[in-house]
Short mmCIF file of C-alpha atoms in Angstrom, two decimals:
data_model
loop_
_atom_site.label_atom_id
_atom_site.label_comp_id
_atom_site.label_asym_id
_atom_site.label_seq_id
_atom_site.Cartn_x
_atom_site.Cartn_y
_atom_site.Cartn_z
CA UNK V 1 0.00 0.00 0.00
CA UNK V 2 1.10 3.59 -0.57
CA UNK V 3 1.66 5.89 2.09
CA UNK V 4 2.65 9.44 2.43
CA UNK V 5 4.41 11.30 5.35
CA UNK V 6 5.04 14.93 5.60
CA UNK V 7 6.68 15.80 8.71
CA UNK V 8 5.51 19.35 10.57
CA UNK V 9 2.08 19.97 10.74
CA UNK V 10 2.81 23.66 10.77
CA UNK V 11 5.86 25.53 9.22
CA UNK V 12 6.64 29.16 10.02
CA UNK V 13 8.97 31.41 7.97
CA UNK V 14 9.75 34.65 7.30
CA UNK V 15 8.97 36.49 4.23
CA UNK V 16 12.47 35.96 1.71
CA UNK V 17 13.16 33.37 3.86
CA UNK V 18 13.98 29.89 2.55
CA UNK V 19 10.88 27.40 2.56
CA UNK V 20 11.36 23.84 2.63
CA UNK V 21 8.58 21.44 3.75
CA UNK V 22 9.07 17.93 4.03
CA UNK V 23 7.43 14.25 2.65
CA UNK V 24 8.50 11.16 2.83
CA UNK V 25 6.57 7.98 0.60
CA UNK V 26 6.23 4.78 0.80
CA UNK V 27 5.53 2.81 -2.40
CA UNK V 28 6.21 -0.60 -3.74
CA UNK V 29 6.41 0.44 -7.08
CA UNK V 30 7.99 3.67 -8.70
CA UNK V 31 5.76 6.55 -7.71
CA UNK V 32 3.82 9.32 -9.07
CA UNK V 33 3.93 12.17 -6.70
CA UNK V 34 2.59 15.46 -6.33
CA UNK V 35 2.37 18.49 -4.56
CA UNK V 36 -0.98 20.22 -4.03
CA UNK V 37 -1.43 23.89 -2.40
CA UNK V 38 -4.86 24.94 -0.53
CA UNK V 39 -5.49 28.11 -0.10
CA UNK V 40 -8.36 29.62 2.79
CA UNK V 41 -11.87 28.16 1.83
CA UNK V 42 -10.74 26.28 -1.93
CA UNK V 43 -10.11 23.53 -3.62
CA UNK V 44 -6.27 21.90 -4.05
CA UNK V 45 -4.39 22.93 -6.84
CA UNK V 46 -1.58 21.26 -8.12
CA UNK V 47 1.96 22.93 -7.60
CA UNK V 48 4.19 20.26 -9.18
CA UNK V 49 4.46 16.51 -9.87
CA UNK V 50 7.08 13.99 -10.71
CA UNK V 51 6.42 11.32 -13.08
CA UNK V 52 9.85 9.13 -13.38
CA UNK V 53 11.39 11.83 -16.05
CA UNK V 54 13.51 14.04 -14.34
CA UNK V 55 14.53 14.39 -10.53
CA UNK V 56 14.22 17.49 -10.13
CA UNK V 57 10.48 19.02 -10.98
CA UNK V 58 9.85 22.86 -11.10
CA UNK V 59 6.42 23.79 -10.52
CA UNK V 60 4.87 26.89 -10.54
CA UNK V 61 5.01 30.05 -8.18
CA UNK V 62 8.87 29.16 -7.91
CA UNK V 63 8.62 25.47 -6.29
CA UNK V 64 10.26 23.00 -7.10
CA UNK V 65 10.52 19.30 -5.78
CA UNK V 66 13.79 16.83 -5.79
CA UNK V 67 12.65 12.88 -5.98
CA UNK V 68 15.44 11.05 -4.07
CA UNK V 69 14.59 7.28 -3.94
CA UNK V 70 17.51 6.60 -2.21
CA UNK V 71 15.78 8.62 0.82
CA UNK V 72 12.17 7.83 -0.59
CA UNK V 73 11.65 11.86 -0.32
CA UNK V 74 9.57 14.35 -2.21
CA UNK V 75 10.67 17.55 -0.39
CA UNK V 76 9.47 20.90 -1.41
CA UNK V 77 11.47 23.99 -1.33
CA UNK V 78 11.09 27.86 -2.27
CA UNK V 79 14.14 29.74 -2.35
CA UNK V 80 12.38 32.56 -0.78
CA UNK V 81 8.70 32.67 0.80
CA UNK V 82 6.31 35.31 -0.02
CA UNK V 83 3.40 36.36 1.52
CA UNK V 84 1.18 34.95 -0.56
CA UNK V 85 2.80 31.76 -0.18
CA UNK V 86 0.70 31.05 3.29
CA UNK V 87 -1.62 28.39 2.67
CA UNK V 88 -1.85 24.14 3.20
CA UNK V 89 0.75 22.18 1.30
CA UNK V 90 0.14 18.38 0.51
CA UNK V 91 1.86 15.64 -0.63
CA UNK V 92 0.38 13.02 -2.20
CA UNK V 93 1.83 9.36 -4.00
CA UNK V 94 -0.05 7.30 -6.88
CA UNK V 95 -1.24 4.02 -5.78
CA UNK V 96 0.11 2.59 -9.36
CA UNK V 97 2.17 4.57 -11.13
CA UNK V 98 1.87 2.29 -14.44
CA UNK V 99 -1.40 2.76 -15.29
CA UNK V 100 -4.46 4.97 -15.43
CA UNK V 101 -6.18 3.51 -12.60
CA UNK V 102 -5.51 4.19 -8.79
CA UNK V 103 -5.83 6.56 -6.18
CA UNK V 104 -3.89 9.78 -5.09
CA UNK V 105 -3.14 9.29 -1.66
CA UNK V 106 -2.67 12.42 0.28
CA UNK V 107 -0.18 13.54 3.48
CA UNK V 108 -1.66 15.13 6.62
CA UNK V 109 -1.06 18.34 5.01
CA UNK V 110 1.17 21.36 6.02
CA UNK V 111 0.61 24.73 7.05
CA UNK V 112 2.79 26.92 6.10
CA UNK V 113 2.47 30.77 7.78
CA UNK V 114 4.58 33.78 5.96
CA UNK V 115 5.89 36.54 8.96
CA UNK V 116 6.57 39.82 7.39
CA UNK F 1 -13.39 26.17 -19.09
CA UNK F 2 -15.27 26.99 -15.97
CA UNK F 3 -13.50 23.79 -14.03
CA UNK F 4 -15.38 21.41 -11.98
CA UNK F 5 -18.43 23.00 -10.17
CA UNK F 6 -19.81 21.72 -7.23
CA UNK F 7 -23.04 22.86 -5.50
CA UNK F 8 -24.11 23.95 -2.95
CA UNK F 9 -21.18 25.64 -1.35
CA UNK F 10 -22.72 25.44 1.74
CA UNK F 11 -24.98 23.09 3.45
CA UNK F 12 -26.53 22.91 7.00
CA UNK F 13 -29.03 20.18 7.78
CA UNK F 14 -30.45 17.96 10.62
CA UNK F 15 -29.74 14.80 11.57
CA UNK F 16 -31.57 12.06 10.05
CA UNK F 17 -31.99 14.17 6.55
CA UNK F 18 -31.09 13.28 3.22
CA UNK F 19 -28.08 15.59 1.90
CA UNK F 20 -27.52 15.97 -2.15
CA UNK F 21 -24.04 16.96 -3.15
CA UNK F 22 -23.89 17.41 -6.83
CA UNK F 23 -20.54 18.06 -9.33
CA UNK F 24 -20.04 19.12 -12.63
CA UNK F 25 -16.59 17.90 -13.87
CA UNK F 26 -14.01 20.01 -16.39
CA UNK F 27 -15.69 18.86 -20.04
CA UNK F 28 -13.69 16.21 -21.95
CA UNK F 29 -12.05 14.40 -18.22
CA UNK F 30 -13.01 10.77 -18.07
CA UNK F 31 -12.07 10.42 -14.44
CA UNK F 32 -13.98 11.75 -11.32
CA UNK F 33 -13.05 11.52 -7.69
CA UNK F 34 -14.81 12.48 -4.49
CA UNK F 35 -12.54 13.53 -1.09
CA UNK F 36 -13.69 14.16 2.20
CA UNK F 37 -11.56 17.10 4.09
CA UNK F 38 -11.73 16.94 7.80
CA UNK F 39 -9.56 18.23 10.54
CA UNK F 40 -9.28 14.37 12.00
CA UNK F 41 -8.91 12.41 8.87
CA UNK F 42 -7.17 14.92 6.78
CA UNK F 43 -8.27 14.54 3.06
CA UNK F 44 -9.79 10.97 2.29
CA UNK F 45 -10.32 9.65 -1.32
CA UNK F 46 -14.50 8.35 -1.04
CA UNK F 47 -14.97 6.69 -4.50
CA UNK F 48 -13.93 7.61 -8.14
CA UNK F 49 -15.32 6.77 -11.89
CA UNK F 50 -13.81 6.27 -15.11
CA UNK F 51 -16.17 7.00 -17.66
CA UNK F 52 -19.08 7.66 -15.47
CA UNK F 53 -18.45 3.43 -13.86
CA UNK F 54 -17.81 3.17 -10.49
CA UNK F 55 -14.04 1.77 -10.09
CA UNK F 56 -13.34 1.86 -6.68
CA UNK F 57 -15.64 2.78 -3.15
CA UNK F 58 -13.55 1.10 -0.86
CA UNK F 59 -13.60 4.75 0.69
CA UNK F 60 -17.36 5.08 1.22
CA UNK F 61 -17.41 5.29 5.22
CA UNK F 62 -20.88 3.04 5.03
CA UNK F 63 -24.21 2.35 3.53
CA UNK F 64 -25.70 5.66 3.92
CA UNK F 65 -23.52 7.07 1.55
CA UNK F 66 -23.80 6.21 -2.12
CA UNK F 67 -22.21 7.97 -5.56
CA UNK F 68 -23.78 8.12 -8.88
CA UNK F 69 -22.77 9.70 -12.08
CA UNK F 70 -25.67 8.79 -14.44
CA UNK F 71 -23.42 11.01 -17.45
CA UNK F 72 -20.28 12.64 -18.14
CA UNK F 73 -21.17 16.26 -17.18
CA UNK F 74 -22.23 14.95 -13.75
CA UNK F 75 -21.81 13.26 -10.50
CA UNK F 76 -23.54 13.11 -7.34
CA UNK F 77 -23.16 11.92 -4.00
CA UNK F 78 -25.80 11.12 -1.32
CA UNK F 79 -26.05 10.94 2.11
CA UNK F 80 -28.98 8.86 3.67
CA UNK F 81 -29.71 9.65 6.44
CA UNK F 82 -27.21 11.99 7.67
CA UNK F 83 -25.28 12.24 10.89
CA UNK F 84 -23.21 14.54 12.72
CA UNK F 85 -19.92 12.84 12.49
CA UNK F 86 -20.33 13.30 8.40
CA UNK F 87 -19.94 17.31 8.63
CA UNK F 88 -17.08 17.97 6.64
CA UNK F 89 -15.75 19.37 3.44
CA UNK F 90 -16.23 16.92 0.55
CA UNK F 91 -14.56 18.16 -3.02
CA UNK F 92 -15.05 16.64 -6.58
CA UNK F 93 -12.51 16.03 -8.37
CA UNK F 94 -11.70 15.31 -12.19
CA UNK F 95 -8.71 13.97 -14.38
CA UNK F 96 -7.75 13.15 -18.07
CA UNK F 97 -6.23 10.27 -17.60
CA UNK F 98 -6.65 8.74 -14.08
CA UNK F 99 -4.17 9.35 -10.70
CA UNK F 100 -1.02 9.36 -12.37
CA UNK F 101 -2.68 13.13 -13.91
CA UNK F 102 -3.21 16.59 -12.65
CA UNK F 103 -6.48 16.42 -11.02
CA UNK F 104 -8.19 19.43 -10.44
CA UNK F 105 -10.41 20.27 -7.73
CA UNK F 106 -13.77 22.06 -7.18
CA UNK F 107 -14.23 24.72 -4.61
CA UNK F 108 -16.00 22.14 -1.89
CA UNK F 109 -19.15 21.82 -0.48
CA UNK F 110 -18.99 22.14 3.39
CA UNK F 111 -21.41 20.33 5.00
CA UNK F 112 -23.00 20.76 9.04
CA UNK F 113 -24.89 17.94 9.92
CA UNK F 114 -26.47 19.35 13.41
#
């Protein structure tokens, strides 16, 4: 089964600040994974995803993701938070990565908060 | 494209009523999903379609819920009766191509089941 950690329920940062939240997967075969953003009362979007091309995904709003099997990690990182960058983050893994069918499974979620 | 559309936005009911949540998926996506967002159980995958066929419920907490999607410009799911402990936010979801693609999300309809 497929299983998704991100550690830190909450993340705090300053604005300009480096953000970096983490997630950790568990998958028995190679993964799809994603990251989603929530902002106040909507729907997820999705940020970025990695689909077994390269290891290092750019997404948009200046993410970007590094797949590391070795370390089964998915971490996301913004070289420098904005305030408009305060919202839930999730993680999420395929449940098959070789085929249409499956499910997304999510993370707990992340909430990151932007200080002036 | 207006995306997926769910309605209401909003719902409060009583115990014991029936509750109607209906979704429009983005036109063209053969894949719908429905997600239940609470504070307890974070975001839980309920059931999805492929081509308006039910392909897996294993999420569906129990009998009072049930899914339909009688065509491919909508979906609904019902709760009968409804209880307290189902007061969440529950978003519809659609896809090209399955999980392994971008799926994108409605706005939610939270629900208050007093």
């Amino acid at each position: 089964a497929q299983s998704v950690t991100q550690l830190g329920s909450h993340v705090s940062v300053s604005e300009g600040a480096l953000v970096l939240l983490r997630c950790n997967y568990s998958s028995s075969v190679p993964p799809y994974l994603f990251w989603y953003v929530q902002y106040p009362n909507q729907g997820l979007q999705l940020l970025l995803k990695y689909t077994s091309a390269a290891t290092l995904v750019k997404g948009i709003n200046g993410f970007e993701a590094e797949f590391k099997k070795s370390e089964t990690s998915f971490h996301l990182t913004k070289p420098s938070a904005h305030m408009s960058d305060a919202a839930e983050y999730f993680c999420a893994v395929s449940d098959d990565g070789g085929t249409s069918y499956g499910k997304l499974t999510f993370g707990q979620g992340t909430i990151l908060t932007v200080h002036p | 494209d207006a995306g997926v559309i769910q309605s209401p936005r909003h719902e409060v009911t009583e115990m014991g009523q029936e509750v109607t949540l209906r979704c429009k998926p983005i036109s063209g996506h053969d894949y719908l999903f429905w997600y239940r967002q609470t504070m307890m159980r974070g975001l839980e995958l309920l059931i999805y379609f492929n081509n308006n066929v039910p392909i897996d419920d294993s999420g569906m907490p129990e009998d009072r819920f049930s899914a339909k999607m009688p065509n491919a410009s909508f979906s609904t799911l019902k709760i009968q009766p409804s209880e307290p402990r189902d007061s969440a936010v529950y978003f519809c979801a659609s896809s090209l191509r399955g999980s392994t693609d971008t799926q994108y999300f409605g706005p939610g309809t939270r629900l208050t089941v007093l």
